[in-house]
Amino acid sequence: MKDNRINFDLERRLRRYAIGNLMKYIVIGQGIVFLLLYIWPTLGYQLYSMITLTRSGLLRGQIWRLVTFVFVPPSTSPLFIIFALYFYYMIGLGLENRWGKVRFNLYYLIGMVAAVIACLITGYANNTFLNLSLFFAYAAIYPDEEVLLFMILPIKMKYLALADAALYLYYFIVGGFSTRVTIVLCLLNVFLFLGGDIIHTIRHESQYWKTRRNFRKAMRK
C-alpha cells in the first residue's frame, strides 16, 4: 500500500514534465534522419555525424549529443527501416499505455543516461541497446503476444526475446571490454524496472515445460 502511494505521488509530481507519446516523436526523428541519408546523402551524413554519441564530441562541448543520439535510425536499409520504426513505435506505445507516460519517460531516460555513461567509458555509444531494452520490457509484460516474423511467421514475443538474449549473451562473451560495458549499462533499466517480471516469466515457463514433460512421460507408460 505504501509503495503504491509513493508511485502515485511520483506520478503526480512528474506528470507535468513527462512527454506524452514519447516514442512517436523519437520514431519521427529517426525517420527524418533516415530520409535525409537516403535522399540527400551529403547533408544526411553531415547531420548523422553531428548527432551520434561520442566522447570526443561531448568533450568539445557538443552537449546536444546527449539527446540527439536517440534519433539515429536503427537501420539504413529502405526495406527494413519501415518495419523497424513501426515495431519500435508499437512497443513504445504499448509500454506507455501500460505504465503511464511518467514511468515510460523514466525508463527511457535511465536508458539514455546509461548509454551516455557507456560512451564516456568506451568512447562511443548508440541507441541499439536502448532500443533493445524497450523490446525486452515489452516481451516481459506481453510475453504471449504474437508478431509476424518477416511479415509471415507468427511468433510469440517471449521467444523473440529469448533469441535476442542468447545473441547478446554471445556478444557479451566474445566481445571486448567496451561491448560488455555497453551491454550491461544499457540494459540496466530492464533489471531495475522489470527484474521481478522477468523472474516470474522464467519461473512460469519452467513450470510449464516441466508439466508438459511430465505429462508426456505419463502418457508413454
Short mmCIF file of N, CA, C and O in Angstrom, two decimals, residues 31-104:
data_model
loop_
_atom_site.label_atom_id
_atom_site.label_comp_id
_atom_site.label_asym_id
_atom_site.label_seq_id
_atom_site.Cartn_x
_atom_site.Cartn_y
_atom_site.Cartn_z
N GLY A 31 12.98 8.75 -38.56
CA GLY A 31 12.54 8.70 -39.94
C GLY A 31 13.07 9.87 -40.75
O GLY A 31 13.47 9.71 -41.92
N ILE A 32 13.10 11.06 -40.15
CA ILE A 32 13.61 12.25 -40.86
C ILE A 32 15.09 12.09 -41.16
O ILE A 32 15.55 12.39 -42.27
N VAL A 33 15.86 11.62 -40.17
CA VAL A 33 17.30 11.42 -40.39
C VAL A 33 17.52 10.39 -41.48
O VAL A 33 18.38 10.56 -42.36
N PHE A 34 16.74 9.31 -41.46
CA PHE A 34 16.88 8.28 -42.50
C PHE A 34 16.59 8.87 -43.88
O PHE A 34 17.33 8.60 -44.84
N LEU A 35 15.52 9.64 -44.00
CA LEU A 35 15.17 10.21 -45.30
C LEU A 35 16.28 11.13 -45.81
O LEU A 35 16.59 11.13 -47.02
N LEU A 36 16.89 11.91 -44.93
CA LEU A 36 17.99 12.77 -45.35
C LEU A 36 19.19 11.94 -45.81
O LEU A 36 19.84 12.27 -46.80
N LEU A 37 19.46 10.85 -45.09
CA LEU A 37 20.56 9.97 -45.51
C LEU A 37 20.29 9.36 -46.87
O LEU A 37 21.23 9.20 -47.69
N TYR A 38 19.04 9.06 -47.15
CA TYR A 38 18.68 8.35 -48.38
C TYR A 38 18.49 9.30 -49.56
O TYR A 38 18.91 9.00 -50.68
N ILE A 39 17.86 10.45 -49.30
CA ILE A 39 17.51 11.39 -50.38
C ILE A 39 18.61 12.41 -50.62
O ILE A 39 18.90 12.79 -51.76
N TRP A 40 19.23 12.88 -49.54
CA TRP A 40 20.25 13.93 -49.64
C TRP A 40 21.46 13.48 -48.83
O TRP A 40 21.71 13.97 -47.73
N PRO A 41 22.25 12.53 -49.34
CA PRO A 41 23.32 11.90 -48.56
C PRO A 41 24.34 12.87 -47.98
O PRO A 41 24.79 12.68 -46.84
N THR A 42 24.72 13.89 -48.74
CA THR A 42 25.74 14.82 -48.24
C THR A 42 25.29 15.49 -46.94
O THR A 42 26.00 15.47 -45.93
N LEU A 43 24.09 16.06 -46.97
CA LEU A 43 23.55 16.70 -45.76
C LEU A 43 23.24 15.65 -44.70
O LEU A 43 23.47 15.87 -43.50
N GLY A 44 22.71 14.52 -45.15
CA GLY A 44 22.32 13.48 -44.21
C GLY A 44 23.48 12.97 -43.38
O GLY A 44 23.37 12.84 -42.16
N TYR A 45 24.60 12.70 -44.01
CA TYR A 45 25.75 12.16 -43.28
C TYR A 45 26.43 13.24 -42.43
O TYR A 45 27.04 12.93 -41.40
N GLN A 46 26.33 14.50 -42.85
CA GLN A 46 26.82 15.58 -42.00
C GLN A 46 25.99 15.65 -40.72
O GLN A 46 26.52 15.79 -39.61
N LEU A 47 24.68 15.56 -40.88
CA LEU A 47 23.79 15.56 -39.73
C LEU A 47 24.05 14.34 -38.86
O LEU A 47 24.12 14.44 -37.62
N TYR A 48 24.20 13.19 -39.50
CA TYR A 48 24.44 11.94 -38.77
C TYR A 48 25.69 12.05 -37.89
O TYR A 48 25.68 11.64 -36.72
N SER A 49 26.73 12.62 -38.44
CA SER A 49 27.99 12.74 -37.69
C SER A 49 27.86 13.71 -36.52
O SER A 49 28.61 13.62 -35.55
N MET A 50 26.88 14.63 -36.61
CA MET A 50 26.71 15.63 -35.55
C MET A 50 25.79 15.16 -34.44
O MET A 50 25.78 15.75 -33.34
N ILE A 51 24.99 14.12 -34.67
CA ILE A 51 24.03 13.71 -33.65
C ILE A 51 24.42 12.41 -32.94
O ILE A 51 23.80 12.05 -31.94
N THR A 52 25.42 11.70 -33.46
CA THR A 52 25.84 10.47 -32.81
C THR A 52 26.50 10.78 -31.46
O THR A 52 26.96 11.90 -31.21
N LEU A 53 26.56 9.76 -30.61
CA LEU A 53 27.06 9.94 -29.25
C LEU A 53 28.52 9.50 -29.18
O LEU A 53 28.83 8.31 -29.23
N THR A 54 29.42 10.48 -29.08
CA THR A 54 30.85 10.20 -28.98
C THR A 54 31.45 10.99 -27.82
O THR A 54 31.04 12.11 -27.54
N ARG A 55 32.41 10.39 -27.17
CA ARG A 55 33.08 11.06 -26.06
C ARG A 55 33.84 12.28 -26.55
O ARG A 55 33.83 13.34 -25.89
N SER A 56 34.49 12.17 -27.70
CA SER A 56 35.26 13.30 -28.23
C SER A 56 34.35 14.50 -28.51
O SER A 56 34.71 15.64 -28.26
N GLY A 57 33.15 14.21 -29.04
CA GLY A 57 32.21 15.29 -29.31
C GLY A 57 31.73 15.96 -28.03
O GLY A 57 31.64 17.19 -27.94
N LEU A 58 31.43 15.17 -27.01
CA LEU A 58 30.98 15.72 -25.73
C LEU A 58 32.08 16.57 -25.09
O LEU A 58 31.79 17.64 -24.52
N LEU A 59 33.31 16.11 -25.18
CA LEU A 59 34.42 16.86 -24.58
C LEU A 59 34.68 18.17 -25.32
O LEU A 59 35.32 19.08 -24.76
N ARG A 60 34.21 18.26 -26.56
CA ARG A 60 34.32 19.53 -27.31
C ARG A 60 33.16 20.46 -27.01
O ARG A 60 33.03 21.51 -27.64
N GLY A 61 32.29 20.07 -26.09
CA GLY A 61 31.17 20.92 -25.70
C GLY A 61 29.92 20.71 -26.51
O GLY A 61 28.97 21.50 -26.40
N GLN A 62 29.86 19.66 -27.32
CA GLN A 62 28.68 19.40 -28.16
C GLN A 62 27.65 18.60 -27.34
O GLN A 62 27.38 17.43 -27.58
N ILE A 63 27.05 19.31 -26.39
CA ILE A 63 26.18 18.65 -25.42
C ILE A 63 24.86 18.18 -26.02
O ILE A 63 24.16 17.37 -25.41
N TRP A 64 24.51 18.67 -27.19
CA TRP A 64 23.26 18.21 -27.82
C TRP A 64 23.30 16.70 -28.12
O TRP A 64 22.27 16.06 -28.21
N ARG A 65 24.52 16.16 -28.23
CA ARG A 65 24.65 14.73 -28.50
C ARG A 65 24.05 13.88 -27.38
O ARG A 65 23.72 12.71 -27.61
N LEU A 66 23.93 14.44 -26.17
CA LEU A 66 23.34 13.72 -25.05
C LEU A 66 21.90 13.32 -25.33
O LEU A 66 21.38 12.37 -24.74
N VAL A 67 21.26 14.06 -26.23
CA VAL A 67 19.86 13.80 -26.58
C VAL A 67 19.71 13.30 -28.01
O VAL A 67 18.96 12.36 -28.28
N THR A 68 20.44 13.90 -28.92
CA THR A 68 20.19 13.65 -30.34
C THR A 68 20.52 12.23 -30.80
O THR A 68 20.02 11.79 -31.84
N PHE A 69 21.33 11.51 -30.02
CA PHE A 69 21.70 10.16 -30.46
C PHE A 69 20.49 9.23 -30.54
O PHE A 69 20.53 8.22 -31.25
N VAL A 70 19.41 9.58 -29.84
CA VAL A 70 18.22 8.72 -29.89
C VAL A 70 17.54 8.81 -31.26
O VAL A 70 16.71 7.95 -31.60
N PHE A 71 17.88 9.82 -32.06
CA PHE A 71 17.27 9.99 -33.37
C PHE A 71 18.06 9.32 -34.50
O PHE A 71 17.68 9.43 -35.67
N VAL A 72 19.15 8.65 -34.14
CA VAL A 72 19.88 7.88 -35.16
C VAL A 72 19.01 6.69 -35.57
O VAL A 72 18.57 5.91 -34.73
N PRO A 73 18.71 6.53 -36.86
CA PRO A 73 17.80 5.45 -37.29
C PRO A 73 18.40 4.07 -37.02
O PRO A 73 19.62 3.91 -37.09
N PRO A 74 17.56 3.08 -36.72
CA PRO A 74 18.05 1.74 -36.39
C PRO A 74 18.58 0.97 -37.59
O PRO A 74 19.15 -0.10 -37.42
N SER A 75 18.38 1.49 -38.79
CA SER A 75 18.85 0.79 -39.98
C SER A 75 19.00 1.81 -41.11
O SER A 75 18.38 2.87 -41.11
N THR A 76 19.85 1.48 -42.08
CA THR A 76 19.97 2.30 -43.29
C THR A 76 19.35 1.59 -44.50
O THR A 76 19.49 2.05 -45.62
N SER A 77 18.67 0.48 -44.24
CA SER A 77 18.01 -0.27 -45.32
C SER A 77 16.60 0.28 -45.54
O SER A 77 15.80 0.32 -44.60
N PRO A 78 16.26 0.70 -46.75
CA PRO A 78 14.91 1.23 -47.01
C PRO A 78 13.81 0.23 -46.69
O PRO A 78 12.72 0.61 -46.26
N LEU A 79 14.07 -1.06 -46.91
CA LEU A 79 13.06 -2.07 -46.66
C LEU A 79 12.89 -2.31 -45.16
O LEU A 79 11.77 -2.36 -44.65
N PHE A 80 13.99 -2.43 -44.44
CA PHE A 80 13.93 -2.76 -43.03
C PHE A 80 13.47 -1.60 -42.17
O PHE A 80 12.82 -1.79 -41.14
N ILE A 81 13.77 -0.37 -42.57
CA ILE A 81 13.50 0.79 -41.72
C ILE A 81 12.01 0.96 -41.44
O ILE A 81 11.62 1.35 -40.34
N ILE A 82 11.17 0.65 -42.41
CA ILE A 82 9.72 0.80 -42.22
C ILE A 82 9.24 -0.12 -41.11
O ILE A 82 8.51 0.30 -40.20
N PHE A 83 9.67 -1.38 -41.16
CA PHE A 83 9.26 -2.33 -40.14
C PHE A 83 9.87 -2.00 -38.79
O PHE A 83 9.21 -2.14 -37.75
N ALA A 84 11.14 -1.56 -38.79
CA ALA A 84 11.81 -1.23 -37.53
C ALA A 84 11.14 -0.06 -36.83
O ALA A 84 10.87 -0.12 -35.63
N LEU A 85 10.85 1.00 -37.57
CA LEU A 85 10.22 2.17 -36.96
C LEU A 85 8.82 1.85 -36.47
O LEU A 85 8.42 2.28 -35.38
N TYR A 86 8.06 1.09 -37.24
CA TYR A 86 6.72 0.70 -36.79
C TYR A 86 6.80 -0.17 -35.55
O TYR A 86 6.02 0.00 -34.60
N PHE A 87 7.75 -1.10 -35.54
CA PHE A 87 7.89 -2.02 -34.41
C PHE A 87 8.22 -1.26 -33.13
O PHE A 87 7.61 -1.48 -32.08
N TYR A 88 9.18 -0.35 -33.20
CA TYR A 88 9.57 0.40 -32.01
C TYR A 88 8.47 1.35 -31.56
O TYR A 88 8.28 1.57 -30.36
N TYR A 89 7.74 1.91 -32.51
CA TYR A 89 6.60 2.74 -32.12
C TYR A 89 5.55 1.91 -31.41
O TYR A 89 5.00 2.31 -30.38
N MET A 90 5.29 0.71 -31.92
CA MET A 90 4.28 -0.16 -31.34
C MET A 90 4.64 -0.54 -29.91
O MET A 90 3.81 -0.46 -29.00
N ILE A 91 5.89 -0.96 -29.68
CA ILE A 91 6.26 -1.39 -28.33
C ILE A 91 6.36 -0.20 -27.39
O ILE A 91 6.03 -0.32 -26.20
N GLY A 92 6.81 0.94 -27.89
CA GLY A 92 6.86 2.13 -27.04
C GLY A 92 5.47 2.56 -26.61
O GLY A 92 5.24 2.90 -25.44
N LEU A 93 4.53 2.54 -27.55
CA LEU A 93 3.15 2.90 -27.23
C LEU A 93 2.55 1.90 -26.26
O LEU A 93 1.83 2.28 -25.32
N GLY A 94 2.84 0.60 -26.46
CA GLY A 94 2.32 -0.42 -25.55
C GLY A 94 2.84 -0.24 -24.13
O GLY A 94 2.09 -0.39 -23.17
N LEU A 95 4.12 0.09 -23.99
CA LEU A 95 4.70 0.30 -22.67
C LEU A 95 4.11 1.54 -22.00
O LEU A 95 3.80 1.55 -20.81
N GLU A 96 3.95 2.61 -22.78
CA GLU A 96 3.38 3.84 -22.21
C GLU A 96 1.93 3.63 -21.79
O GLU A 96 1.50 4.14 -20.75
N ASN A 97 1.17 2.89 -22.58
CA ASN A 97 -0.22 2.61 -22.21
C ASN A 97 -0.30 1.79 -20.94
O ASN A 97 -1.23 1.95 -20.14
N ARG A 98 0.66 0.90 -20.75
CA ARG A 98 0.66 0.03 -19.58
C ARG A 98 1.17 0.77 -18.33
O ARG A 98 0.61 0.65 -17.24
N TRP A 99 2.24 1.51 -18.49
CA TRP A 99 2.90 2.16 -17.35
C TRP A 99 2.41 3.57 -17.07
O TRP A 99 2.48 4.04 -15.94
N GLY A 100 1.96 4.27 -18.09
CA GLY A 100 1.73 5.70 -17.98
C GLY A 100 2.96 6.45 -18.49
O GLY A 100 4.07 5.90 -18.53
N LYS A 101 2.76 7.70 -18.87
CA LYS A 101 3.85 8.44 -19.53
C LYS A 101 5.01 8.74 -18.60
O LYS A 101 6.16 8.79 -19.03
N VAL A 102 4.74 8.92 -17.29
CA VAL A 102 5.83 9.24 -16.37
C VAL A 102 6.80 8.08 -16.25
O VAL A 102 8.02 8.24 -16.41
N ARG A 103 6.28 6.89 -15.98
CA ARG A 103 7.16 5.74 -15.81
C ARG A 103 7.87 5.39 -17.10
O ARG A 103 9.05 5.03 -17.08
N PHE A 104 7.17 5.51 -18.23
CA PHE A 104 7.84 5.22 -19.50
C PHE A 104 8.95 6.22 -19.78
O PHE A 104 10.03 5.85 -20.25
#
